[in-house]
PDB file of C-alpha atoms in Angstrom:
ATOM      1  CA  UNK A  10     108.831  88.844 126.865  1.00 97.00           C
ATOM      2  CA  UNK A  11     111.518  88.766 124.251  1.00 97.00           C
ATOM      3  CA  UNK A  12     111.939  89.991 121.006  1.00 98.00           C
ATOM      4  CA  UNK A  13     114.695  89.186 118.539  1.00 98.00           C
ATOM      5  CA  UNK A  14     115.917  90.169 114.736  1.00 98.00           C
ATOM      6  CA  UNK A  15     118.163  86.942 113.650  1.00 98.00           C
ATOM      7  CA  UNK A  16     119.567  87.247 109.860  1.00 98.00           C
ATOM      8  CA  UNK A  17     121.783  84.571 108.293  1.00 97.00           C
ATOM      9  CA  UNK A  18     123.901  84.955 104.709  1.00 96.00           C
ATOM     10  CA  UNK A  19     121.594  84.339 101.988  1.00 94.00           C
ATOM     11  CA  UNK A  20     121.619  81.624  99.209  1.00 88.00           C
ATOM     12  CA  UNK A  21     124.290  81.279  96.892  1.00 89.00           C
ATOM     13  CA  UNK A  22     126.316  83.663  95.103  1.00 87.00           C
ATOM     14  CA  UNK A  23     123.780  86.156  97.106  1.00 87.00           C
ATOM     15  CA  UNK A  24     124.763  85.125  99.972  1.00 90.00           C
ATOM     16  CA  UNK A  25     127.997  87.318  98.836  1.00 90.00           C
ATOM     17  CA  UNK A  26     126.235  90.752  99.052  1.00 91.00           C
ATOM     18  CA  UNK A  27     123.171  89.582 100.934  1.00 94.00           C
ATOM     19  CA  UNK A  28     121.289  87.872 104.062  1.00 97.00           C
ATOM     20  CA  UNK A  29     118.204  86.698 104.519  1.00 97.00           C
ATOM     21  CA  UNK A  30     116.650  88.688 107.995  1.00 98.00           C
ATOM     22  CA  UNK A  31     113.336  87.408 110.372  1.00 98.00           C
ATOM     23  CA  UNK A  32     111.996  88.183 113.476  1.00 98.00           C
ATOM     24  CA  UNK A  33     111.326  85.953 116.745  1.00 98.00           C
ATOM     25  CA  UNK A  34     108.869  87.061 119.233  1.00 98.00           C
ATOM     26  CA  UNK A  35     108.537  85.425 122.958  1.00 98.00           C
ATOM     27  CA  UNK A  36     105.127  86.895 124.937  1.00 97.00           C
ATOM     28  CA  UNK A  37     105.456  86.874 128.336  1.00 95.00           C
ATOM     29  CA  UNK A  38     105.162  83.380 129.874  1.00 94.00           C
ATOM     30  CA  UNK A  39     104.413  81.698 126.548  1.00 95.00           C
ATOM     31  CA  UNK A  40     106.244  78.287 126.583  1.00 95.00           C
ATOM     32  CA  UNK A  41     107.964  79.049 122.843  1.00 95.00           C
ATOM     33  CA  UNK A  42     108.507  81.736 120.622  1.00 97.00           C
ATOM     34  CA  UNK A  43     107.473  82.634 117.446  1.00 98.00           C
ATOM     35  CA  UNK A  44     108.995  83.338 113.947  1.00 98.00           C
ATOM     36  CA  UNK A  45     107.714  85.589 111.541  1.00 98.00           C
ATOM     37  CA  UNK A  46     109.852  85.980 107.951  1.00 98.00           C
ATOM     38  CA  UNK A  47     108.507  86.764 104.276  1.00 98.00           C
ATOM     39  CA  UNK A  48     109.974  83.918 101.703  1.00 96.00           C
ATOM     40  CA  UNK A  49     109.551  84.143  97.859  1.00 94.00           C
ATOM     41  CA  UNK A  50     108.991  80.125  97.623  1.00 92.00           C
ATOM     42  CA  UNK A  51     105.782  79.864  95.990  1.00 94.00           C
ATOM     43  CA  UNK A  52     104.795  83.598  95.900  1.00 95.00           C
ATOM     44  CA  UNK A  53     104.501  83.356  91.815  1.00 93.00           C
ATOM     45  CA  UNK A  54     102.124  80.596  92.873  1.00 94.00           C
ATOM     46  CA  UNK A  55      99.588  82.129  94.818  1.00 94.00           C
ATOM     47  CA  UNK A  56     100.773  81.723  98.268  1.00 95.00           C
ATOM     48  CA  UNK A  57     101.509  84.056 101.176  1.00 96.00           C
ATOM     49  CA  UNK A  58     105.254  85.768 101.453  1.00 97.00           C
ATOM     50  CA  UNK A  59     104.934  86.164 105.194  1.00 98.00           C
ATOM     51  CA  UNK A  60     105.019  82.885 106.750  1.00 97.00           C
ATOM     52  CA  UNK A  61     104.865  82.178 110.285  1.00 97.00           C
ATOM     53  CA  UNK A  62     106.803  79.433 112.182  1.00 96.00           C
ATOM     54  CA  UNK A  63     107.981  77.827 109.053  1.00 94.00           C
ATOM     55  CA  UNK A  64     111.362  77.114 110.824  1.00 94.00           C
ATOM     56  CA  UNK A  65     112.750  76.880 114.411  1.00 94.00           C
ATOM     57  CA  UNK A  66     113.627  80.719 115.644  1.00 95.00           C
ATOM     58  CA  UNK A  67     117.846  80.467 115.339  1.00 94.00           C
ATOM     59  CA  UNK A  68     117.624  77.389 112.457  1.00 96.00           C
ATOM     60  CA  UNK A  69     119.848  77.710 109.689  1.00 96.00           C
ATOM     61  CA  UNK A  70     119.519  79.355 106.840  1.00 95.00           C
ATOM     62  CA  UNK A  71     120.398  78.047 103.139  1.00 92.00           C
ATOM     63  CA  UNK A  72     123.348  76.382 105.358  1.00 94.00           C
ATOM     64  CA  UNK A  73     124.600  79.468 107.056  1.00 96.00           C
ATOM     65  CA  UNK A  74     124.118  80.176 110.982  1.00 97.00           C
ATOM     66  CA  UNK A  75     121.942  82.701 112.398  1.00 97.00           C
ATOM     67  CA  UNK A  76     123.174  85.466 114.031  1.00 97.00           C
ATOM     68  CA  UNK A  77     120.974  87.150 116.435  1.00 97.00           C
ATOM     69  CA  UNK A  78     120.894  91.042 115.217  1.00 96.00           C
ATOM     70  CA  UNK A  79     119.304  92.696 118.292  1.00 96.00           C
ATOM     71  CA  UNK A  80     117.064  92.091 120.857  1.00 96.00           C
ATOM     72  CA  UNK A  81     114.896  93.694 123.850  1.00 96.00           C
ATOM     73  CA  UNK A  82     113.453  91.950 126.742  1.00 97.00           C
ATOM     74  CA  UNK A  83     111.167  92.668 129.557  1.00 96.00           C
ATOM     75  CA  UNK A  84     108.846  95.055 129.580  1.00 96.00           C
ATOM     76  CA  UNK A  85     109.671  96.921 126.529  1.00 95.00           C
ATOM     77  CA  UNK A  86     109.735  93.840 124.775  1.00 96.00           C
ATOM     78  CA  UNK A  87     105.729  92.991 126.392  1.00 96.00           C
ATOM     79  CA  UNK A  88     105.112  96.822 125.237  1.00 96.00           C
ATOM     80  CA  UNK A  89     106.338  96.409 121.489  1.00 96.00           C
ATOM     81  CA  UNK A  90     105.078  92.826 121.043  1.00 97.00           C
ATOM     82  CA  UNK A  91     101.277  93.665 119.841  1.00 97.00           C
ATOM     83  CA  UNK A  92     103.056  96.513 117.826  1.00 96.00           C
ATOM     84  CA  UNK A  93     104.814  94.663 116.794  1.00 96.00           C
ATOM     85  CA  UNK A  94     101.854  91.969 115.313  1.00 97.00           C
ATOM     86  CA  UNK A  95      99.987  94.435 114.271  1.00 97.00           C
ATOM     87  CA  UNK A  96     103.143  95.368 111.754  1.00 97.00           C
ATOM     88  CA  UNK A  97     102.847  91.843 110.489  1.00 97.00           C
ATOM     89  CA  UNK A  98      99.624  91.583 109.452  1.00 97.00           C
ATOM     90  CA  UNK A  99      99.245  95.681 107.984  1.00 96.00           C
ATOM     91  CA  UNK A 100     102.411  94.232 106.063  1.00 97.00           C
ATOM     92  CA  UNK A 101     101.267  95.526 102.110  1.00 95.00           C
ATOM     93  CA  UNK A 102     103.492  92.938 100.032  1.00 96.00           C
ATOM     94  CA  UNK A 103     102.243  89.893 101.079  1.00 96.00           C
ATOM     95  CA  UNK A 104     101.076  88.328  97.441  1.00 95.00           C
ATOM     96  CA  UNK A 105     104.476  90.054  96.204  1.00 95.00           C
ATOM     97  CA  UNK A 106     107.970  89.069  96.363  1.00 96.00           C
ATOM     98  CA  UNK A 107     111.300  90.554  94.446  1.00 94.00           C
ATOM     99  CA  UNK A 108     114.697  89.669  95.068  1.00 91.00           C
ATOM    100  CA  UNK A 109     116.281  92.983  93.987  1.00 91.00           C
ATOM    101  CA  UNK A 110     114.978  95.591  95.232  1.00 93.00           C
ATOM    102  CA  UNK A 111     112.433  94.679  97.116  1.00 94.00           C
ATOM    103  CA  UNK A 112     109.749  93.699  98.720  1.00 96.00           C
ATOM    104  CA  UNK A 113     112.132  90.818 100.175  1.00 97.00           C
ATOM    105  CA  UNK A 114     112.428  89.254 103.594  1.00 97.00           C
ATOM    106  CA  UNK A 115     114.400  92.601 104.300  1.00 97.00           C
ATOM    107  CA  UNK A 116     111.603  94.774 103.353  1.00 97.00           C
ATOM    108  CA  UNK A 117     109.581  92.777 105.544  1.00 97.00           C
ATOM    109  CA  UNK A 118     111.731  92.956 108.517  1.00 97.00           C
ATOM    110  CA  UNK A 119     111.746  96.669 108.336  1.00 96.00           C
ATOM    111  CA  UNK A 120     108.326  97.758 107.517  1.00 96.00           C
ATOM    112  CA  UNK A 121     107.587  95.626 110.982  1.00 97.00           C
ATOM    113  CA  UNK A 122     110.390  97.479 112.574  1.00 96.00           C
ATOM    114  CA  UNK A 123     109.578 101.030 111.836  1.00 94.00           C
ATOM    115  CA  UNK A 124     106.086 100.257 111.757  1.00 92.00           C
ATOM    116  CA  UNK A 125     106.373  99.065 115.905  1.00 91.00           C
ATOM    117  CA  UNK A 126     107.771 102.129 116.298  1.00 84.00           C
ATOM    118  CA  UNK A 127     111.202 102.623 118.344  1.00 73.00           C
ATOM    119  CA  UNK A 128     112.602  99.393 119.166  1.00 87.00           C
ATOM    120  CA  UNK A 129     115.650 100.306 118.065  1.00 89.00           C
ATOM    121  CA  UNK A 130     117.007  97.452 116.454  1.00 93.00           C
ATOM    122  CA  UNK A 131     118.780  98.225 113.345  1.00 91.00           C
ATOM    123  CA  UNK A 132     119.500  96.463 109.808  1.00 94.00           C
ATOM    124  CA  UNK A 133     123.103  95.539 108.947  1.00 94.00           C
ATOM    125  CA  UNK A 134     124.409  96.619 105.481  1.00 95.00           C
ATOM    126  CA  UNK A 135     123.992  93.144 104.049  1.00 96.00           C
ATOM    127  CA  UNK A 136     119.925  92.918 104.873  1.00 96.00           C
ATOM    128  CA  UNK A 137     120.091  94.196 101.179  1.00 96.00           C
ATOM    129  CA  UNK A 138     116.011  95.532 100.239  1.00 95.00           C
ATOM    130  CA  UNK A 139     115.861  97.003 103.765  1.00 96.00           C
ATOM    131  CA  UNK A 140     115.766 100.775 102.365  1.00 94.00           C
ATOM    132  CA  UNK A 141     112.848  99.250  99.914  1.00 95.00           C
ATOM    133  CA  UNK A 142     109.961 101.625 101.587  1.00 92.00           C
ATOM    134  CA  UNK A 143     107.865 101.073  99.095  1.00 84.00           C
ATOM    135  CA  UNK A 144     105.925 102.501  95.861  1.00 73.00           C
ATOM    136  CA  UNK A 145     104.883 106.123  96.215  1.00 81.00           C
ATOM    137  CA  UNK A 146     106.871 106.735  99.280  1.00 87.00           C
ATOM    138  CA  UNK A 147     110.140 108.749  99.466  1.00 92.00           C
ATOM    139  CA  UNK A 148     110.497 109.088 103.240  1.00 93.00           C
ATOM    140  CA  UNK A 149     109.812 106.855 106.355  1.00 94.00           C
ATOM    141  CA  UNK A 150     111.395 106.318 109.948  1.00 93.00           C
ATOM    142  CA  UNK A 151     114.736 104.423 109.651  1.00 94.00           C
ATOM    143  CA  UNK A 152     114.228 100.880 110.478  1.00 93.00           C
ATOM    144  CA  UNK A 153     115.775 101.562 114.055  1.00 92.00           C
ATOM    145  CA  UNK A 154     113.009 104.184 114.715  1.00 90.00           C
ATOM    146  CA  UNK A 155     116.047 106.931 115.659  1.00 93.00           C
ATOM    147  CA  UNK A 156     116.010 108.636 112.533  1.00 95.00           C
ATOM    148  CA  UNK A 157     114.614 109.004 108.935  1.00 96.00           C
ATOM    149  CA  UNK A 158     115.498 107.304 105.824  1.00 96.00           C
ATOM    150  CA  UNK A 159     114.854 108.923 101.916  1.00 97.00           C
ATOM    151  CA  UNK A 160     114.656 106.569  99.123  1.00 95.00           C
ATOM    152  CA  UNK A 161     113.838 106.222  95.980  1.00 94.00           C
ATOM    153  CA  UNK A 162     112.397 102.479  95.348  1.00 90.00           C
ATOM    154  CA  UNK A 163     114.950 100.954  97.502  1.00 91.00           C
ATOM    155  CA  UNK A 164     117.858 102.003  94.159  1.00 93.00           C
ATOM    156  CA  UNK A 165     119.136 105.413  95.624  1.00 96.00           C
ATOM    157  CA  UNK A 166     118.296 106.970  98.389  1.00 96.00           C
ATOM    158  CA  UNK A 167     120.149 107.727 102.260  1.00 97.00           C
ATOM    159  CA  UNK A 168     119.470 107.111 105.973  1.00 97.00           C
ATOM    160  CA  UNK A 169     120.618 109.834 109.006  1.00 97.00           C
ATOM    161  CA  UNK A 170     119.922 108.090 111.905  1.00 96.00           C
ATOM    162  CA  UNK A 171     121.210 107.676 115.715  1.00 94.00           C
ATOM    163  CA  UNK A 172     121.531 103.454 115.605  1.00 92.00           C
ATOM    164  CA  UNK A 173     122.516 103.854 111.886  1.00 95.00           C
ATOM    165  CA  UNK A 174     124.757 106.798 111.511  1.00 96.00           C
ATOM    166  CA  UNK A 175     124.869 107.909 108.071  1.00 98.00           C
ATOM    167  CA  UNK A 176     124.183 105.178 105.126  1.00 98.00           C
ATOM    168  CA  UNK A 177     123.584 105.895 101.429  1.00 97.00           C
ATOM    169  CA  UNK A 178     122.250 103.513  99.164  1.00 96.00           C
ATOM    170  CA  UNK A 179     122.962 102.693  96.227  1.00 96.00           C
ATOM    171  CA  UNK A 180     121.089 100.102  94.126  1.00 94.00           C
ATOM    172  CA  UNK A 181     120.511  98.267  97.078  1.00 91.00           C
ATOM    173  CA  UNK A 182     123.828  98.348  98.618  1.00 94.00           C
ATOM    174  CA  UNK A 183     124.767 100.263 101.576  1.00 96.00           C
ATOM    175  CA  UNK A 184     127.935 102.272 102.022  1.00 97.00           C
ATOM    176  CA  UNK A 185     127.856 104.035 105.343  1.00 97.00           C
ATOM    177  CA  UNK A 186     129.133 105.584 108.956  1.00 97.00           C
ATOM    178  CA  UNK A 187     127.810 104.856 112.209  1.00 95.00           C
ATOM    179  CA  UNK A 188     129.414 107.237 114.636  1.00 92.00           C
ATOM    180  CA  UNK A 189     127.703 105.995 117.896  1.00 90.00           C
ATOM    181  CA  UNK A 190     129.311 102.543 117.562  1.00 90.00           C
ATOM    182  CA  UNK A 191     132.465 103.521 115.234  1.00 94.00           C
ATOM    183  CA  UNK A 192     132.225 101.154 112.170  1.00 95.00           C
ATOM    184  CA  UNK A 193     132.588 101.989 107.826  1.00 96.00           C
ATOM    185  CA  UNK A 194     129.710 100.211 106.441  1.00 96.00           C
ATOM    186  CA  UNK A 195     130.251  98.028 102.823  1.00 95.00           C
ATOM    187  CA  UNK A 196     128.867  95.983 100.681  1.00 94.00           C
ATOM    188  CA  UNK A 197     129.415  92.208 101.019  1.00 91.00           C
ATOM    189  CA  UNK A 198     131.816  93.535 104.044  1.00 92.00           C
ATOM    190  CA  UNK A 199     128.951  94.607 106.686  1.00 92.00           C
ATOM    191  CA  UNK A 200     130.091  96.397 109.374  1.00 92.00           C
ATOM    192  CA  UNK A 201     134.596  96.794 109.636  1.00 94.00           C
ATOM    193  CA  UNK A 202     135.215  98.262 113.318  1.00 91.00           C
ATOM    194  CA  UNK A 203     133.510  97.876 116.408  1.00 71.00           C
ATOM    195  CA  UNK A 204     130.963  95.419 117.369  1.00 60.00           C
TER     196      UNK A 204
END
């Protein structure tokens, strides 16, 4: 059983500040995985924003390679994986789609996150709409599940986390520490230090 968060540079002069994020799902002893992402094509026309296998897990995206973001395997993976569905389809923005500040593909990737609960796989600074928790909520588990993030519509708000480190955003962007894995965090930048 495998689980994996991919996210590639977004489209166009977005792609400067932004990426575009999904997540790939193996069960245990299925022949293939699966991909689950929220895209704005079509939204404003009545269809879904959380598709399902629309693409190949690690295809490109608007021309720029994946990179795979984090991933468990095993038996933790086996545990998180109907979490981890059940996430996807309690996802509330699926008729709904906005670039800036959210709900985007970021949003998306996570609510499904915190809403599995403690996988542990965090967002990088460019997954711009990530600290979008949604309308009427202040507070939530950071998308890692190791801490808690405050915000304010996804415009202003700040994550204290133990995958994370410290992050405030600001209307959308993230500017931010992480201690356990030494790195400054910046917009358009990502991550400057260690890997």
């Amino acid at each position: 059983a495998i689980i994996q968060v991919y996210g590639a540079r977004a489209w166009g002069w977005r792609g400067i500040f932004g990426m575009h994020t999904w997540i790939a799902i193996k069960r245990e002893n299925a022949p293939i995985f699966e991909r689950y992402e929220v895209v704005g094509f079509g939204v404003s026309g009545g269809a879904r924003a959380v598709r399902r296998n629309r693409y190949p897990v690690d295809a490109y995206w608007a021309g720029n390679a994946p990179v795979l973001l984090g991933e468990i395997r095993g038996e933790r993976a086996a545990a998180a994986i109907p979490r981890l569905i059940e996430a996807v389809d309690a996802y509330p923005y699926d008729h709904r789609y906005t670039i800036w500040p959210g709900p985007n593909s970021n949003s998306f990737t996570a609510f499904v996150l915190r809403r599995a609960g403690g996988i542990g796989i965090e967002l990088p600074p460019l997954a711009v709409g990530k600290d979008y928790i949604g309308q009427g909520r202040w507070y939530a588990r950071a998308p890692s599940g190791t801490g808690f993030q405050f915000s304010m519509m996804g415009l202003i708000g700040m994550t204290i986390a133990a995958d994370e480190g410290l992050e405030i955003n600001l209307l959308g962007l993230t500017f931010g520490v992480d201690f356990t894995r030494p790195a400054l965090k910046l917009p358009g930048l990502g991550r400057i230090g260690l890997s």
